[in-house]
């Protein structure tokens, strides 16, 4: 089979083709695993974090990709569901130990043995992949392969961020950064909290216009003051300044939720601007979103179906994986990027 692999950590500003296409053996599913023929795979900012070494894979070569839509073509001996022929999704959680205290409490996203799809195990930038049968999800028929892919990370992790924000309907909230994840979060927030006013902070005027079209009540630049205090803000940017600016816009007791697996260090100096009274006093909170649980993915797929969520997608041919990654790196963002593989 054809697969894209990452051989080592690279500097994307120098090395423009980080992945190479190679021929690999089609993998065999183990006892509790299924073999998928990959139909589509989303391209995520986290792949850049893997490639550039902010969250490096433990072993090379590795096949990246953690928003995978595939058809079950073979099953290990112990597998009850899914059935052969079923269309399923694989998300960022490839597996967890299932036995530790965190797993028992359904906080499997925090398990010490959490394995990320496409980082700790081969992912979906390939014609076939193996997944754990207990960690795949049937996909609603209303979504095409390309529409379903970004729901599995950008959508599902965005939904988790929204849950952690802990706002109720009618409370004002904000999103800073407006890429693939945030545009889905805006739509989900409009559905779950129809009376809440959603404010969007983005550097790029095109992204601000897009946010207003999707129902944001206000859109401003990253460091603008919001017209009213916000109960919660989700930060999906890879840098520091937007989060600091967001803390200033929080109401007393408000919460900033950072939805980024790693932050880049280019503007780390912005942290020196942190002012206790302006940014943290009055019980303001900062919380990160780490990974995802299976319940998040299942709940979110149901919500996405109920609200007939249509992610804006930009489809690339399988061979164009490197170009799709560079387009994310250089912020040529038009919705979520997806590789069509079959
Ligand atoms: Zn992702
Ligand atoms: Zn565990």
Short mmCIF file of C-alpha atoms and ligand atoms in Angstrom, two decimals:
data_model
loop_
_atom_site.label_atom_id
_atom_site.label_comp_id
_atom_site.label_asym_id
_atom_site.label_seq_id
_atom_site.Cartn_x
_atom_site.Cartn_y
_atom_site.Cartn_z
CA UNK A 1 0.00 0.00 0.00
CA UNK A 2 0.96 3.63 -0.40
CA UNK A 3 1.60 5.62 2.77
CA UNK A 4 3.12 8.96 3.73
CA UNK A 5 5.71 8.66 6.48
CA UNK A 6 7.61 11.07 8.68
CA UNK A 7 11.22 9.89 9.12
CA UNK A 8 12.49 12.51 11.55
CA UNK A 9 11.71 15.86 13.12
CA UNK A 10 12.28 18.61 10.53
CA UNK A 11 12.31 22.40 10.30
CA UNK A 12 9.45 23.19 7.93
CA UNK A 13 10.87 26.58 6.98
CA UNK A 14 13.83 24.74 5.42
CA UNK A 15 12.44 21.30 4.56
CA UNK A 16 9.33 21.83 2.44
CA UNK A 17 8.51 18.15 1.89
CA UNK A 18 8.46 16.73 5.43
CA UNK A 19 6.62 13.53 4.50
CA UNK A 20 7.71 11.01 1.91
CA UNK A 21 5.46 8.56 0.13
CA UNK A 22 6.59 4.95 0.49
CA UNK A 23 5.31 1.45 -0.20
CA UNK A 24 4.44 -0.46 2.97
CA UNK A 25 2.95 -3.86 3.72
CA UNK A 26 -0.79 -3.75 4.44
CA UNK A 27 -0.89 -4.22 8.25
CA UNK A 28 -2.54 -7.24 9.89
CA UNK A 29 -5.17 -6.54 12.56
CA UNK A 30 -4.38 -8.04 15.99
CA UNK A 31 -6.87 -9.76 18.32
CA UNK A 32 -8.81 -6.60 19.32
CA UNK A 33 -8.18 -4.61 16.15
CA UNK A 34 -9.78 -3.80 12.82
CA UNK A 35 -8.17 -3.14 9.45
CA UNK A 36 -9.56 -0.08 7.70
CA UNK A 37 -9.38 0.89 4.06
CA UNK A 38 -8.85 4.62 4.49
CA UNK A 39 -11.32 6.78 2.55
CA UNK A 40 -10.36 10.25 3.82
CA UNK A 41 -8.07 11.76 6.44
CA UNK A 42 -8.14 15.26 7.89
CA UNK A 43 -5.00 17.38 8.11
CA UNK A 44 -4.53 18.96 11.54
CA UNK A 45 -2.27 21.61 13.07
CA UNK A 46 -1.09 18.90 15.49
CA UNK A 47 0.70 17.23 12.55
CA UNK A 48 2.90 20.35 12.42
CA UNK A 49 3.65 19.93 16.13
CA UNK A 50 4.72 16.34 15.45
CA UNK A 51 6.78 17.22 12.36
CA UNK A 52 8.53 20.20 14.01
CA UNK A 53 9.16 18.34 17.24
CA UNK A 54 6.89 20.09 19.74
CA UNK A 55 5.15 16.76 20.36
CA UNK A 56 7.50 14.36 18.58
CA UNK A 57 6.59 10.76 17.71
CA UNK A 58 8.46 8.27 19.95
CA UNK A 59 9.51 6.16 16.93
CA UNK A 60 10.23 6.74 13.24
CA UNK A 61 9.10 6.25 10.60
CA UNK A 62 5.49 6.99 11.52
CA UNK A 63 2.39 7.48 9.35
CA UNK A 64 0.65 10.65 10.62
CA UNK A 65 -3.07 11.46 10.52
CA UNK A 66 -5.71 11.30 13.26
CA UNK A 67 -9.03 12.27 11.64
CA UNK A 68 -9.58 9.08 9.72
CA UNK A 69 -12.65 7.88 7.87
CA UNK A 70 -12.37 4.26 6.75
CA UNK A 71 -14.24 1.14 5.84
CA UNK A 72 -13.73 -1.98 7.97
CA UNK A 73 -12.22 -4.62 5.66
CA UNK A 74 -10.90 -7.18 8.18
CA UNK A 75 -11.29 -7.87 11.89
CA UNK A 76 -9.21 -9.54 14.58
CA UNK A 77 -10.56 -12.72 16.18
CA UNK A 78 -11.88 -11.06 19.35
CA UNK A 79 -13.80 -8.27 17.62
CA UNK A 80 -17.61 -8.09 17.97
CA UNK A 81 -18.23 -4.63 16.57
CA UNK A 82 -17.83 -2.91 14.17
CA UNK A 83 -18.92 -5.18 11.33
CA UNK A 84 -16.96 -5.71 8.16
CA UNK A 85 -18.14 -3.17 5.57
CA UNK A 86 -19.09 -0.56 8.20
CA UNK A 87 -17.84 3.01 7.78
CA UNK A 88 -16.12 4.24 10.93
CA UNK A 89 -13.99 7.11 12.17
CA UNK A 90 -10.74 7.13 14.16
CA UNK A 91 -9.89 10.14 16.31
CA UNK A 92 -6.77 11.37 18.18
CA UNK A 93 -7.22 8.81 20.99
CA UNK A 94 -5.71 5.63 19.51
CA UNK A 95 -5.83 3.82 22.85
CA UNK A 96 -5.47 4.23 26.61
CA UNK A 97 -4.66 1.66 29.33
CA UNK A 98 -8.28 1.20 30.44
CA UNK A 99 -7.21 0.27 33.98
CA UNK A 100 -5.70 3.28 35.75
CA UNK A 101 -7.71 5.55 38.02
CA UNK A 102 -8.08 8.19 35.31
CA UNK A 103 -9.36 5.65 32.78
CA UNK A 104 -11.81 4.30 35.39
CA UNK A 105 -13.10 7.84 35.92
CA UNK A 106 -13.60 8.23 32.16
CA UNK A 107 -10.71 10.68 32.01
CA UNK A 108 -8.89 8.42 29.56
CA UNK A 109 -7.65 11.54 27.76
CA UNK A 110 -5.33 12.10 30.75
CA UNK A 111 -4.10 8.46 31.03
CA UNK A 112 -0.31 8.12 31.32
CA UNK A 113 -0.53 5.48 28.58
CA UNK A 114 -2.60 7.68 26.25
CA UNK A 115 -1.52 6.96 22.67
CA UNK A 116 -2.18 9.48 19.92
CA UNK A 117 -3.20 8.23 16.47
CA UNK A 118 -0.56 9.09 13.88
CA UNK A 119 2.05 9.90 16.56
CA UNK A 120 2.29 6.86 18.86
CA UNK A 121 0.74 4.49 16.30
CA UNK A 122 0.43 4.65 12.51
CA UNK A 123 -2.43 6.91 11.38
CA UNK A 124 -4.48 7.66 8.32
CA UNK A 125 -2.12 9.19 5.73
CA UNK A 126 -2.16 5.74 4.12
CA UNK A 127 -4.37 3.48 2.05
CA UNK A 128 -4.92 1.16 5.03
CA UNK A 129 -4.55 1.41 8.79
CA UNK A 130 -5.16 -0.72 11.85
CA UNK A 131 -7.22 0.66 14.75
CA UNK A 132 -8.44 -0.67 18.10
CA UNK A 133 -12.03 -1.89 17.66
CA UNK A 134 -13.08 -0.17 20.91
CA UNK A 135 -11.70 3.15 19.67
CA UNK A 136 -13.60 3.58 16.40
CA UNK A 137 -16.97 5.23 15.91
CA UNK A 138 -19.80 4.55 13.48
CA UNK A 139 -20.36 7.68 11.38
CA UNK A 140 -23.80 9.16 10.61
CA UNK A 141 -24.75 8.64 6.95
CA UNK A 142 -25.57 12.32 6.48
CA UNK A 143 -21.85 13.20 6.31
CA UNK A 144 -19.66 12.56 3.27
CA UNK A 145 -16.22 11.08 3.98
CA UNK A 146 -14.62 14.50 3.58
CA UNK A 147 -17.18 16.19 5.85
CA UNK A 148 -16.86 13.53 8.55
CA UNK A 149 -13.04 13.72 8.81
CA UNK A 150 -12.70 17.15 10.46
CA UNK A 151 -15.52 16.35 12.87
CA UNK A 152 -13.23 13.74 14.44
CA UNK A 153 -10.64 16.24 15.70
CA UNK A 154 -11.36 19.89 15.01
CA UNK A 155 -15.02 19.29 15.82
CA UNK A 156 -14.77 16.80 18.68
CA UNK A 157 -11.89 18.55 20.50
CA UNK A 158 -13.65 21.86 19.94
CA UNK A 159 -16.73 20.35 21.58
CA UNK A 160 -14.60 19.24 24.54
CA UNK A 161 -13.19 22.78 24.83
CA UNK A 162 -16.73 24.14 24.84
CA UNK A 163 -17.73 21.71 27.61
CA UNK A 164 -14.72 22.78 29.70
CA UNK A 165 -15.68 26.42 29.20
CA UNK A 166 -18.64 25.67 31.47
CA UNK A 167 -20.93 28.43 30.18
CA UNK A 168 -24.72 28.26 30.09
CA UNK A 169 -27.12 29.48 27.47
CA UNK A 170 -27.28 33.27 27.39
CA UNK A 171 -23.76 33.89 28.74
CA UNK A 172 -21.38 35.77 26.46
CA UNK A 173 -18.37 33.85 25.22
CA UNK A 174 -15.38 34.38 22.97
CA UNK A 175 -13.13 32.54 20.56
CA UNK A 176 -9.62 33.76 19.89
CA UNK A 177 -8.15 32.40 16.67
CA UNK A 178 -10.47 31.38 13.86
CA UNK A 179 -9.07 28.35 12.04
CA UNK A 180 -10.64 24.97 11.29
CA UNK A 181 -11.47 24.14 14.91
CA UNK A 182 -12.86 27.55 15.87
CA UNK A 183 -15.24 27.81 12.94
CA UNK A 184 -16.79 24.51 14.01
CA UNK A 185 -16.87 25.62 17.66
CA UNK A 186 -18.76 28.75 16.63
CA UNK A 187 -21.41 26.67 14.88
CA UNK A 188 -21.66 24.24 17.81
CA UNK A 189 -21.89 27.12 20.31
CA UNK A 190 -24.68 28.73 18.29
CA UNK A 191 -26.58 25.42 18.44
CA UNK A 192 -25.98 24.54 22.11
CA UNK A 193 -26.25 28.12 23.47
CA UNK A 194 -28.57 29.92 21.02
CA UNK A 195 -28.97 32.96 23.29
CA UNK A 196 -25.26 33.45 23.95
CA UNK A 197 -23.45 36.22 22.13
CA UNK A 198 -20.29 34.84 20.52
CA UNK A 199 -17.30 37.17 20.06
CA UNK A 200 -14.41 36.29 17.74
CA UNK A 201 -10.85 37.63 17.90
CA UNK A 202 -8.71 37.11 14.79
CA UNK A 203 -5.76 38.89 13.20
CA UNK A 204 -6.93 38.31 9.67
CA UNK A 205 -9.86 40.51 8.44
CA UNK A 206 -10.98 37.70 6.10
CA UNK A 207 -11.37 35.41 9.10
CA UNK A 208 -13.26 38.13 10.99
CA UNK A 209 -15.72 38.52 8.07
CA UNK A 210 -16.14 34.75 7.93
CA UNK A 211 -16.91 34.70 11.69
CA UNK A 212 -19.61 37.36 11.31
CA UNK A 213 -21.15 35.40 8.43
CA UNK A 214 -21.30 32.32 10.63
CA UNK A 215 -23.19 34.16 13.36
CA UNK A 216 -20.63 35.86 15.61
CA UNK A 217 -22.17 39.02 17.08
CA UNK A 218 -18.83 40.85 17.03
CA UNK A 219 -15.39 40.22 15.49
CA UNK A 220 -12.26 42.17 16.36
CA UNK A 221 -8.49 42.00 16.25
CA UNK A 222 -6.56 39.74 18.65
CA UNK A 223 -5.89 42.45 21.25
CA UNK A 224 -9.14 44.44 20.91
CA UNK A 225 -11.37 44.91 23.95
CA UNK A 226 -14.65 43.04 23.61
CA UNK A 227 -17.82 45.18 23.86
CA UNK A 228 -18.85 43.29 27.01
CA UNK A 229 -17.11 41.02 29.54
CA UNK A 230 -16.97 37.36 28.51
CA UNK A 231 -17.70 34.41 30.80
CA UNK A 232 -15.36 32.17 28.82
CA UNK A 233 -12.90 32.36 25.95
CA UNK A 234 -11.44 29.47 23.94
CA UNK A 235 -7.94 30.06 22.59
CA UNK A 236 -7.12 27.94 19.52
CA UNK A 237 -4.03 29.90 18.46
CA UNK A 238 -0.51 28.41 18.52
CA UNK A 239 0.95 31.55 20.18
CA UNK A 240 0.78 33.40 23.54
CA UNK A 241 -0.46 36.95 23.01
CA UNK A 242 -4.09 36.06 22.16
CA UNK A 243 -4.55 34.20 25.44
CA UNK A 244 -3.11 37.07 27.49
CA UNK A 245 -5.39 39.53 25.66
CA UNK A 246 -8.37 37.23 26.26
CA UNK A 247 -7.78 37.19 30.04
CA UNK A 248 -8.31 40.93 30.03
CA UNK A 249 -11.76 40.46 28.44
CA UNK A 250 -12.96 37.87 30.99
CA UNK A 251 -15.66 38.70 33.50
CA UNK A 252 -14.96 37.95 37.21
CA UNK A 253 -14.76 34.16 37.67
CA UNK A 254 -14.36 33.75 33.90
CA UNK A 255 -12.32 30.98 32.34
CA UNK A 256 -9.80 30.85 29.51
CA UNK A 257 -9.61 27.41 27.88
CA UNK A 258 -6.50 26.81 25.79
CA UNK A 259 -7.15 24.33 23.01
CA UNK A 260 -3.63 23.77 21.66
CA UNK A 261 -1.50 20.67 22.16
CA UNK A 262 1.64 22.85 22.27
CA UNK A 263 2.33 26.57 22.02
CA UNK A 264 5.08 27.87 19.73
CA UNK A 265 7.80 29.96 21.36
CA UNK A 266 8.05 32.80 18.80
CA UNK A 267 6.14 35.31 20.98
CA UNK A 268 6.91 33.83 24.41
CA UNK A 269 7.88 37.38 25.51
CA UNK A 270 4.15 38.20 25.57
CA UNK A 271 3.97 36.28 28.87
CA UNK A 272 6.00 39.03 30.52
CA UNK A 273 2.96 41.28 29.97
CA UNK A 274 0.92 39.15 32.36
CA UNK A 275 -0.43 41.53 34.97
CA UNK A 276 -1.92 39.88 38.04
CA UNK A 277 -4.64 42.48 38.62
CA UNK A 278 -5.70 42.84 34.98
CA UNK A 279 -5.42 39.23 33.91
CA UNK A 280 -5.88 36.89 36.89
CA UNK A 281 -7.38 38.67 39.88
CA UNK A 282 -11.12 38.09 40.59
CA UNK A 283 -10.85 34.32 40.32
CA UNK A 284 -10.13 34.19 36.60
CA UNK A 285 -9.08 30.70 35.55
CA UNK A 286 -6.85 29.21 32.87
CA UNK A 287 -7.38 25.61 31.76
CA UNK A 288 -5.95 23.53 28.92
CA UNK A 289 -7.75 20.93 26.82
CA UNK A 290 -5.74 17.71 26.69
CA UNK A 291 -6.57 15.12 24.05
CA UNK A 292 -10.04 13.64 23.85
CA UNK A 293 -12.18 10.86 25.29
CA UNK A 294 -14.29 8.39 23.35
CA UNK A 295 -17.41 9.82 25.01
CA UNK A 296 -16.52 13.27 23.63
CA UNK A 297 -16.35 11.87 20.09
CA UNK A 298 -19.59 9.87 20.41
CA UNK A 299 -21.55 12.75 21.99
CA UNK A 300 -20.24 15.18 19.45
CA UNK A 301 -21.11 13.00 16.43
CA UNK A 302 -24.71 12.86 17.71
CA UNK A 303 -24.83 16.62 18.14
CA UNK A 304 -23.29 17.16 14.70
CA UNK A 305 -25.96 14.96 13.17
CA UNK A 306 -28.78 16.66 15.10
CA UNK A 307 -27.65 20.12 14.01
CA UNK A 308 -26.81 18.97 10.44
CA UNK A 309 -23.35 20.49 10.92
CA UNK A 310 -21.61 21.13 7.63
CA UNK A 311 -17.90 21.80 8.10
CA UNK A 312 -16.32 24.00 5.43
CA UNK A 313 -13.74 21.66 3.89
CA UNK A 314 -10.93 22.08 1.44
CA UNK A 315 -10.22 18.75 -0.24
CA UNK A 316 -6.72 17.74 -1.41
CA UNK A 317 -5.64 14.69 -3.37
CA UNK A 318 -3.78 12.08 -1.29
CA UNK A 319 -0.52 12.96 -3.09
CA UNK A 320 -0.85 16.58 -1.94
CA UNK A 321 -0.37 15.91 1.80
CA UNK A 322 2.81 18.01 2.02
CA UNK A 323 1.11 20.93 0.29
CA UNK A 324 -1.87 20.75 2.67
CA UNK A 325 0.52 20.84 5.66
CA UNK A 326 2.39 23.86 4.30
CA UNK A 327 -0.93 25.62 3.67
CA UNK A 328 -1.71 25.22 7.39
CA UNK A 329 1.80 26.31 8.38
CA UNK A 330 1.54 29.42 6.23
CA UNK A 331 -2.03 30.08 7.38
CA UNK A 332 -3.76 29.63 4.06
CA UNK A 333 -6.83 28.60 6.03
CA UNK A 334 -10.14 28.06 4.30
CA UNK A 335 -12.01 25.74 6.61
CA UNK A 336 -10.72 22.26 7.40
CA UNK A 337 -8.24 20.49 5.13
CA UNK A 338 -8.91 16.89 4.14
CA UNK A 339 -7.04 14.34 2.02
CA UNK A 340 -9.24 12.25 -0.26
CA UNK A 341 -7.63 8.83 -0.21
CA UNK A 342 -10.15 6.50 -1.90
ZN1 LIG B 1 -6.15 17.19 15.38
ZN1 LIG B 2 -5.27 4.65 31.85
#
